[in-house]
Every structure is written in structure tokens, then in C-alpha cells.
Coordinates of C-alpha atoms in Angstrom, one line a residue:
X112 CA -95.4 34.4 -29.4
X113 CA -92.9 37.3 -29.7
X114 CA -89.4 37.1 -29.1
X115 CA -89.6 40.0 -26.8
X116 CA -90.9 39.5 -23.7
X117 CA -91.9 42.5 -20.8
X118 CA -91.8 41.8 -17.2
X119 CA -94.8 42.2 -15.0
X120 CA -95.1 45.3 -12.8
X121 CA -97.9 43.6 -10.8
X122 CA -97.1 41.9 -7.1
X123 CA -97.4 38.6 -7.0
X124 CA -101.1 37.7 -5.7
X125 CA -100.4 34.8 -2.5
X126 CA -102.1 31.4 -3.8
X127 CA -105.0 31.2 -1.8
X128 CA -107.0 28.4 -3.5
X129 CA -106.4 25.1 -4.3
X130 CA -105.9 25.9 -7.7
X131 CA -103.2 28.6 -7.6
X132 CA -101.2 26.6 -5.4
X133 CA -101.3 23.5 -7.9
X134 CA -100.5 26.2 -10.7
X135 CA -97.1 27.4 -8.9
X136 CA -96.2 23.6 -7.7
X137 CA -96.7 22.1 -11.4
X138 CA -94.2 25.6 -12.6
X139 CA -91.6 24.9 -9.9
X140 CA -91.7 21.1 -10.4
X141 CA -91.3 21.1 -14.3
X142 CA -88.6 19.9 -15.9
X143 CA -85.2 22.1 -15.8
X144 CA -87.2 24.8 -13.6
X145 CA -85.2 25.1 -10.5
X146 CA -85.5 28.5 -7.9
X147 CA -84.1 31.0 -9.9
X148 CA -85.7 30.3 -13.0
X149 CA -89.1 30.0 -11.5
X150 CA -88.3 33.3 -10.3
X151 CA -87.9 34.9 -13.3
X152 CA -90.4 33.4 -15.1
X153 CA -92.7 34.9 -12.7
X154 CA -91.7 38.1 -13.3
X155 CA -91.2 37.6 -16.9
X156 CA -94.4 36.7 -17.3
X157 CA -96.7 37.8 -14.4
X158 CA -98.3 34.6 -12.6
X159 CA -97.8 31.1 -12.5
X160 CA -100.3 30.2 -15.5
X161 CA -98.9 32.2 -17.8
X162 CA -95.3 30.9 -17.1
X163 CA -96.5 27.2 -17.8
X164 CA -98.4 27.9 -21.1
X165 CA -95.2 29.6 -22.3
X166 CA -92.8 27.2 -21.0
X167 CA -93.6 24.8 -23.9
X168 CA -92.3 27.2 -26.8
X169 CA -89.4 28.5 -23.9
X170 CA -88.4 24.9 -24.9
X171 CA -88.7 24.2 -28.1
X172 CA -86.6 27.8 -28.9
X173 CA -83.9 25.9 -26.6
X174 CA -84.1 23.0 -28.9
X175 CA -86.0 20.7 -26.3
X176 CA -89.2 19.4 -28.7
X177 CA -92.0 18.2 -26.8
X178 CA -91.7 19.7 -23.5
X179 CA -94.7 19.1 -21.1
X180 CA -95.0 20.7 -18.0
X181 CA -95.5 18.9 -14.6
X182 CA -98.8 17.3 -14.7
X183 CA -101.8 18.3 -12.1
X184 CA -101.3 15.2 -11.4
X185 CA -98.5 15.2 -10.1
X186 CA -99.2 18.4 -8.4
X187 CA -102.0 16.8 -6.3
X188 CA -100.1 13.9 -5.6
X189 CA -97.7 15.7 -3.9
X190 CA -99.5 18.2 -1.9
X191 CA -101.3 14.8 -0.6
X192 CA -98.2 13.6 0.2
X193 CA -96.6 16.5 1.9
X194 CA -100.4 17.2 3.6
X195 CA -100.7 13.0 5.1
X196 CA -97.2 13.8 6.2
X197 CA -99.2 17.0 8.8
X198 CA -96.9 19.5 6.2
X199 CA -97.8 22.4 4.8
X200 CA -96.8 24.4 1.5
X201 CA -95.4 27.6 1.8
X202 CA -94.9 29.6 -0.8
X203 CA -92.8 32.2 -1.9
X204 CA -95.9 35.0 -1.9
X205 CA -97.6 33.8 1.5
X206 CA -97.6 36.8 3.8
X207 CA -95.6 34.7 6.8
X208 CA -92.6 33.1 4.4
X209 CA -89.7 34.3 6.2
X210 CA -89.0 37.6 5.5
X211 CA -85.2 37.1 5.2
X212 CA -85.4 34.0 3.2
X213 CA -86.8 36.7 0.8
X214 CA -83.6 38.6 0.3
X215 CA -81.6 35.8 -1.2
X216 CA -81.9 35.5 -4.9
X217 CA -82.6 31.8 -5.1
X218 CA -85.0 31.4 -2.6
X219 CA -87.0 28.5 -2.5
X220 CA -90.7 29.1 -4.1
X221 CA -92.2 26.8 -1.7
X222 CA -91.1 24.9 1.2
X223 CA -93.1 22.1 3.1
X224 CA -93.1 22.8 6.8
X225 CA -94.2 20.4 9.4
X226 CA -94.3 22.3 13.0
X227 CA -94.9 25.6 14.5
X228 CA -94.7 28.1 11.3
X229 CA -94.2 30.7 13.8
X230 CA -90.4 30.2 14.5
X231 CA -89.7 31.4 10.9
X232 CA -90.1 35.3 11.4
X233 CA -88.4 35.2 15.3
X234 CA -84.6 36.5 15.6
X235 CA -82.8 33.4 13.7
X236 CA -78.6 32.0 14.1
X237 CA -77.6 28.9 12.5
X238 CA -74.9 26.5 14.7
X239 CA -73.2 24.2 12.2
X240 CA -70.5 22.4 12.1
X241 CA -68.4 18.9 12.3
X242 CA -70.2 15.6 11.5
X243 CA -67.4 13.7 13.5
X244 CA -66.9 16.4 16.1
X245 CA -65.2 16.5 19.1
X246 CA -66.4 16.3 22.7
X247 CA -65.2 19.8 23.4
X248 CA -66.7 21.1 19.9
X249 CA -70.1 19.1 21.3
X250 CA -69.9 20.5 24.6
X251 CA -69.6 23.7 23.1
X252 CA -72.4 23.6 20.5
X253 CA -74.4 22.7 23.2
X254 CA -73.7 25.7 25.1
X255 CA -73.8 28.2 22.6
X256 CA -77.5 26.4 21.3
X257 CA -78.9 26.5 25.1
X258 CA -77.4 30.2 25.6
X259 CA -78.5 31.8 22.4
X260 CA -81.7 30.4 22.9
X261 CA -82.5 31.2 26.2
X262 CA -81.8 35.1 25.0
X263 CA -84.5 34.8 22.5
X264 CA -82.9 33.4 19.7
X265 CA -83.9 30.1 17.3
X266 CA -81.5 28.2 16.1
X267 CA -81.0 26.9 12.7
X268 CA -79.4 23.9 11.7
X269 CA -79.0 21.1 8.9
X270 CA -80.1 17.6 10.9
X271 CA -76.7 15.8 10.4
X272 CA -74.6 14.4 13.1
X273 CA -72.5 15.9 15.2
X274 CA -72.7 19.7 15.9
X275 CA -76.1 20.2 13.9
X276 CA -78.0 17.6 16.3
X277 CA -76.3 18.6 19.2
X278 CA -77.5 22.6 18.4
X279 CA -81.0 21.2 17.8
X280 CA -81.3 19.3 20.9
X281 CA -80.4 21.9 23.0
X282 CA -82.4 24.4 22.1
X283 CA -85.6 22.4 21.7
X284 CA -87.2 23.8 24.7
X285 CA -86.5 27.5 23.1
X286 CA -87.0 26.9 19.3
X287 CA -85.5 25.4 16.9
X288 CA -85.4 25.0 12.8
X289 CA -83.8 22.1 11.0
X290 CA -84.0 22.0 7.2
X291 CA -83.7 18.7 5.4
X292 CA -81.8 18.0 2.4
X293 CA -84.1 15.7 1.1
X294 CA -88.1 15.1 1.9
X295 CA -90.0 15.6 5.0
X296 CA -90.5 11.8 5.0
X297 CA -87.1 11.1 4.5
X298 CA -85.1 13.1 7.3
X299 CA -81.2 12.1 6.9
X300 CA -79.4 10.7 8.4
X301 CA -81.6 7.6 10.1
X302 CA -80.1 7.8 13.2
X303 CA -81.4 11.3 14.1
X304 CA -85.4 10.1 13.2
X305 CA -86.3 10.5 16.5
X306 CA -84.5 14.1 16.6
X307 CA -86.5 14.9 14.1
X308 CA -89.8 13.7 15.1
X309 CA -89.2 15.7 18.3
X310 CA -88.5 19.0 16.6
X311 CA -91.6 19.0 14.4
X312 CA -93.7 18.5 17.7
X313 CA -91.7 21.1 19.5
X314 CA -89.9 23.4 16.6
X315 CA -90.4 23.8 12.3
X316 CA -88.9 21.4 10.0
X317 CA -88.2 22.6 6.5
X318 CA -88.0 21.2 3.0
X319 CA -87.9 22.4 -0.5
X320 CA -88.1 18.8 -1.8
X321 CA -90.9 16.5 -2.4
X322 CA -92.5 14.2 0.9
X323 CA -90.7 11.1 -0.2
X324 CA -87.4 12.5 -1.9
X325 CA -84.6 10.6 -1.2
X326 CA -81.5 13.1 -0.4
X327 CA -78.9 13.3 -2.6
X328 CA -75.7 14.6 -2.9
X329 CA -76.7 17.9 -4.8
X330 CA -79.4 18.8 -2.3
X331 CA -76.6 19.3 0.7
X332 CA -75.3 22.8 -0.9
X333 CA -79.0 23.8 -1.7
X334 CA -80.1 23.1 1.7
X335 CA -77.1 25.4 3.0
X336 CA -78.1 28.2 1.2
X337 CA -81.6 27.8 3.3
X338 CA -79.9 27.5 6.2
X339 CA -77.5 30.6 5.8
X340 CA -80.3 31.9 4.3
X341 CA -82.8 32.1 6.8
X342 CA -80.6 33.3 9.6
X343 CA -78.5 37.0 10.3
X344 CA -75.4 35.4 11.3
X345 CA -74.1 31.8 11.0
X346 CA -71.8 30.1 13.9
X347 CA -69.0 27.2 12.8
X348 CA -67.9 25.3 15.1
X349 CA -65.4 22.8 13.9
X350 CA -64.8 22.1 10.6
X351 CA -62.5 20.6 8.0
X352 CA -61.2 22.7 5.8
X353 CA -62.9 21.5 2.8
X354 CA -66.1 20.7 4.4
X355 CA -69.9 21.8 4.3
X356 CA -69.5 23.5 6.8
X357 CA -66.9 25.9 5.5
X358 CA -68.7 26.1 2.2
X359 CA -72.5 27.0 4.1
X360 CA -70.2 29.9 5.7
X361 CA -69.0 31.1 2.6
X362 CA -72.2 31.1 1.2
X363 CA -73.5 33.5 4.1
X364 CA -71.1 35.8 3.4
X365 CA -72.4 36.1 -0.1
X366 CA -75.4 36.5 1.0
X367 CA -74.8 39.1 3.0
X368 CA -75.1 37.3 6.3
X369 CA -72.4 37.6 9.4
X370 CA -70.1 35.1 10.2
X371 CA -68.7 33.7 13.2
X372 CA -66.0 31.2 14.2
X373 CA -65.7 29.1 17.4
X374 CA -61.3 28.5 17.3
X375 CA -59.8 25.2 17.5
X376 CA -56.5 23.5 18.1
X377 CA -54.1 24.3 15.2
X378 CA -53.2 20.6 15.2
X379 CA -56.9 19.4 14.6
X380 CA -57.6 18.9 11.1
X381 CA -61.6 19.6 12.2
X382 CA -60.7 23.2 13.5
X383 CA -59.1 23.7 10.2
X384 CA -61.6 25.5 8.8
X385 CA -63.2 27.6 11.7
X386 CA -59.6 29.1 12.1
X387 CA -59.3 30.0 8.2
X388 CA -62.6 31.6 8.8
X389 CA -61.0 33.5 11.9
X390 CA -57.6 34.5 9.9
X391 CA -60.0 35.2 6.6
X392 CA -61.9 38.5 9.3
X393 CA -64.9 36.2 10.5
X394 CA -65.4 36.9 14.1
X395 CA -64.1 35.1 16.7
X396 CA -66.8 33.3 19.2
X397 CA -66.0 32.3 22.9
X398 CA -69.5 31.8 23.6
X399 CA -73.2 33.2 23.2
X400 CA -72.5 37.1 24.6
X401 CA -69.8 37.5 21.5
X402 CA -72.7 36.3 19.0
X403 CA -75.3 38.8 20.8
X404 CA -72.7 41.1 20.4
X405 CA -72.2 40.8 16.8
X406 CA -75.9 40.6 16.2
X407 CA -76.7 44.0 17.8
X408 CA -74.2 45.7 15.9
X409 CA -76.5 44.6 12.4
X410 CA -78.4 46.9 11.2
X411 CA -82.3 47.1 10.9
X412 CA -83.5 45.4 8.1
X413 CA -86.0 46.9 6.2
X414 CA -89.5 45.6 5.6
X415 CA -89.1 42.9 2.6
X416 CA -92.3 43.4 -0.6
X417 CA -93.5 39.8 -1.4
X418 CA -92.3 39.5 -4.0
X419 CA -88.2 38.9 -5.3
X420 CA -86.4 42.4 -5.7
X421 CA -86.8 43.3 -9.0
X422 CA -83.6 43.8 -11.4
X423 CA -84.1 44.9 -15.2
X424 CA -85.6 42.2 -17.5
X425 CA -83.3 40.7 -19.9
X426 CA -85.3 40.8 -23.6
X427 CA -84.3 38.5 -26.3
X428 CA -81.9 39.8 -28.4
X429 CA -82.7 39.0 -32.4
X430 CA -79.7 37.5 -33.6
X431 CA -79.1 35.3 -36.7
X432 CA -78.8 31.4 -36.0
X433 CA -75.1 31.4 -36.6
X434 CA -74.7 34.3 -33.9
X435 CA -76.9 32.5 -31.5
X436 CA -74.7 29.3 -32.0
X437 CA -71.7 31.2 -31.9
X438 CA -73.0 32.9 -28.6
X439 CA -73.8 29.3 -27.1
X440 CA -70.6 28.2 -28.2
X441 CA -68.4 30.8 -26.3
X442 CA -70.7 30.7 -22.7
X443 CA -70.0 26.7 -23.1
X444 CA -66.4 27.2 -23.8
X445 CA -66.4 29.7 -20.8
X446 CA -68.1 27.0 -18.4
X447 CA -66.8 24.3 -17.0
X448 CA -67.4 21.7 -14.4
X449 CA -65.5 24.2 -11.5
X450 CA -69.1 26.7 -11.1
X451 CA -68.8 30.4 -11.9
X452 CA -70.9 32.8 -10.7
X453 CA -73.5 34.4 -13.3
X454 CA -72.5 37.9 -13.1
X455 CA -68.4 37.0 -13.4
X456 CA -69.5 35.1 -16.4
X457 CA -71.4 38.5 -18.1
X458 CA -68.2 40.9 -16.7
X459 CA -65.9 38.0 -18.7
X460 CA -68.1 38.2 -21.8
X461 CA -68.3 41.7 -21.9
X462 CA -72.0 42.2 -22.6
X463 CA -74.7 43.0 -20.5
X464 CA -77.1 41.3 -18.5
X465 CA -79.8 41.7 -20.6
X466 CA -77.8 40.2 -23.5
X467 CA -76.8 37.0 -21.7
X468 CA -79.3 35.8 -19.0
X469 CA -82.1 35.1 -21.8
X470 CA -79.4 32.8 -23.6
X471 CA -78.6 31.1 -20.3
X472 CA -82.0 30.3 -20.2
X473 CA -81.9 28.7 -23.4
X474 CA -79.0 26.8 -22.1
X475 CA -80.2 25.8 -19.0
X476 CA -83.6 24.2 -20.6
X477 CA -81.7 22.7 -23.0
X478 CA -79.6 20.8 -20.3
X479 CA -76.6 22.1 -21.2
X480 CA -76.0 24.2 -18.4
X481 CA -76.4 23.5 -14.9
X482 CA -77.5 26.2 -12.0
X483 CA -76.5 25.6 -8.8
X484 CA -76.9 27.3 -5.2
X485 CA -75.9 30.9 -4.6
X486 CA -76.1 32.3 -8.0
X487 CA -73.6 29.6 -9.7
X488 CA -73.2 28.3 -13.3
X489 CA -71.4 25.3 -14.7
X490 CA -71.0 23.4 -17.5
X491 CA -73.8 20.5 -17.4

């Protein structure tokens, strides 16, 4: 196996049989291969089979011996799973995975999706906000859900208490998305089951976890990135000012999405954040004609290939053990626990991309480096 490695120039072929979709599922579901990875191994490499034969040596270069892929069995397992649950896979080269989902760069390789499929390519706004909200914040996302969809629009939202299930329930009859942090069988928090169970009969729920995967703390930011993801423009009402919320709006923006505020009493710590979003240039919402508003002024998005946009490929550099330690060493010394994004870390190190991503890859299946949603490094 040579060090230097050329990316495919052929699309990415949709996994039409059983087979091909067990191939991507046991990639994705190795150890130490989260979104982005899987992404580039896929283009390193060409397909899904390739990836996992080379993902072994990938390994043992990092210094991890003995690395095994995800099993088939495992594979089948969970597509049973996620299949018993009424679910099914979507994948990252399916011709109806949602088209703007596409444009970020960690976008999930495959989703479970239990409900109409169909609501993920219509006109899309996420409504989140306050877990502890107020009654006027309630009243309000209420009004804004009921209004946006009655002009066409679905709305997106994350499940939890408060704003989120208050935008899903009114805008059931119209179309509505909620995407889980954890499992399709393990919709969070308990209290909103029954939510739940309604919008799967009446509108899509989402996952990029396994069936039974309990949520966890580090699955909140990566479902936010779905959310803000999926959508052209992302509403807040209420929230603290160091809360999910804020951080799924910040997010948006990175990805290149709109955001808009709903404003809030200056002496309510749960409109703290919507007004920094106001005072930081996000727009100011009153109700649903201000978001149409915004919305039409987006431009026309252009028709999205299948496949991730392509960027150079970074080649492995030949360098002498002591510079490859001594390379390690500085990215480690640069990381920390605070995340920084990937291409501040290359603009601080003064080298290319090419030079450093193939070393964070070493990194990252060595477990020394963690990534995280939105393009973020730190120190694992």
C-alpha cells in the first residue's frame, strides 16, 4: 500500500442492494469514523469497499494495531433494528437525501427516517428555542409554526421541551421534521413520546444514530448541525445566552444559513440570547410575513451533485519519524479542550491543507484528536 493516495474522480454510485448499503453502514459505524472522515475516505478512495479494506493499515500507520472494521454483523443488526422500528436508511448518495443537507461539509452519511420522506426536499425553517420558555415565547412559537406552515413551509425542530414541541405541534397538519439526538427508538425527552409518535404518522423523524442509541450529551451539537442544516433560515425564539439554542444559530451562520431573532424583555435571562443575535445583525422577527420576507430575498440555490463538493486531496507527505512526531507534537500542543476550527488550525501552522489534514487523520484514528460538529477540532 503506497503512502500516496489519489482521490476518486468517479460519483458516488447510490447503494441500491442489500450489500452496498451494509458496505457504507459497517464504514460509517467503524471505530473513530465519524461524518467527515467517512467523507473523505470515500473520496480518497472511491467506494465504500475500498475504504474498509484500507482502513486497517489507515490504523496501524496511526499506531492503533489490530483495527477491525464494524462487523456485517453488526451491520445487519442494525438495519433490522432501524427496519422493525418502520425506518428507513438514507444515505448520503440516494437521489432524494435532502438536497441542502448536502452542502454542509459534515453531513450525515446516512440517516434513519421513520415518516413521509417527502417533507425533506419541500421549502424548510427551523423554530428553536427555550426548554423552559415562556408563555408569550410559547404563544409565539406557536404562531410563527401555524403561519409559516400554512404558507408552504416545514418546519424543523429538535424534539425537546418547550419551543421545539410547541413548533412541531403546530404545524403537524402542514409538515413537520424533528430530528432526534439519539435513536429512533429512543426519542428524548420521555414526555414528548407521544409527540413523537404523532409526527412520524403525520411528518419525518430523523436520526443519524443507531435504533436503540441512548442520547448523550455529545449528540445535542451534532443533531443541531442537522437541524440548521437542513433548513434556509433558522428562527430563535428565546434563549439563554449560553444555550443550544444560541449555539444551533451560530452554527447556521457558518453554514451559510440566515438567521432570525424573535426579541425579548431585556430583563429575561431567556431572551438573552435572541437579543445578542438581534444586536450581533440577525434579523429581527415579529412574526411569519418578516421570515417570508427574509426568505425571498435568498437566492436560488443551485442544483446539488450527489456527491460532497470536492476540495483538493491531501497526499501523505513522506517525512522522517522524528518529523512526523515532531508534527504530532505541535497540532497537540496547538489543541486543546476549547475546539478550533480545522482551517484556523492549518492558517496557525502555516502549511497547507494538504500537509495537515492527512496527519489529522492519523490523529483522529489514533484517538488523540477529537472532531466535532461544524468542522471543529480539539484535543481528545
Amino acid at each position: 500500500m503506497t503512502e500516496d493516495r489519489i482521490s476518486s474522480t468517479h460519483p458516488q454510485i447510490p447503494p441500491t442492494t442489500e450489500e452496498a448499503r451494509l458496505t457504507r453502514l459497517r464504514l460509517l459505524r467503524s471505530r473513530r469514523v465519524g461524518p467527515t472522515t467517512y467523507h473523505r475516505l470515500m473520496r480518497e478512495h472511491g467506494s465504500a469497499e475500498a475504504a474498509l479494506n484500507a482502513l486497517p493499515e489507515i490504523a496501524r500507520i496511526a499506531g492503533v494495531p489490530r483495527y477491525t472494521p464494524t462487523s456485517i454483523d453488526d451491520a445487519k443488526r442494525e438495519l433490522n433494528d432501524g427496519r422493525a422500528l418502520g425506518a428507513r436508511p438514507l444515505f448520503f448518495e440516494d437521489a432524494d437525501y435532502p438536497a441542502l443537507l448536502k452542502e454542509i461539509p459534515d453531513a450525515p452519511p446516512m440517516l434513519w427516517c421513520l415518516g413521509d420522506t417527502r417533507f425533506l426536499n419541500t421549502p424548510t425553517v427551523a423554530i428553536i428555542g427555550a426548554r423552559n420558555a415562556s408563555s408569550l415565547g410559547m404563544r409565539m412559537a406557536k404562531r410563527l409554526a401555524a403561519d409559516l406552515g400554512d404558507a408552504g413551509l416545514t418546519v424543523v425542530s429538535g424534539l425537546a421541551r418547550g419551543i421545539d414541541a410547541t413548533a412541531h405541534e403546530a404545524s403537524l397538519d402542514t409538515g413537520t421534521i424533528a430530528v432526534y439526538a439519539g435513536g429512533l427508538n429512543r426519542p428524548y425527552p420521555s414526555k414528548n413520546i407521544d409527540l413523537a409518535e404523532q409526527i412520524a404518522i403525520q411528518g419525518l423523524c430523523l436520526s443519524e444514530q443507531r435504533p436503540d442509541m441512548e442520547p448523550r450529551a455529545r449528540h445535542f451539537p451534532a443533531r443541531n448541525r442537522i437541524i440548521s442544516g437542513l433548513v434556509r433560515a433558522v428562527v430563535v425564539v428565546e434563549a439563554a445566552s449560553k444555550s443550544g439554542s444560541l449555539l444551533t444559530a451560530r452554527m447556521a451562520l457558518d453554514q451559510g444559513r440566515d438567521v432570525l431573532a424573535v426579541p425579548g424583555h431585556p430583563f429575561d435571562a431567556r431572551a438573552a440570547g435572541a437579543n445578542i443575535l438581534i444586536r450581533d445583525g440577525a434579523s429581527l422577527v415579529r412574526g411569519a410575513e418578516d421570515v417570508l420576507e427574509v426568505l425571498n430575498t435568498l437566492p436560488l440555490r443551485r442544483p446539488r451533485q450527489s456527491e460532497p463538493p470536492k476540495e483538493p486531496l491531501p497526499r501523505r507527505v513522506k517525512r522522517s519519524l522524528r518529523d512526523t512526531a515532531a508534527l504530532h507534537s505541535e497540532i497537540l500542543q496547538r489543541l486543546g479542550p476549547s475546539p478550533v476550527s480545522e482551517d484556523q488550525l492549518v492558517r496557525d501552522m502555516v502549511m497547507s491543507s494538504s500537509e495537515v489534514s492527512p496527519v489529522l487523520l492519523d490523529l483522529e484514528m489514533d484517538g488523540k484528536i477529537t472532531r466535532l460538529a461544524g468542522g471543529l477540532l480539539s484535543k481528545t
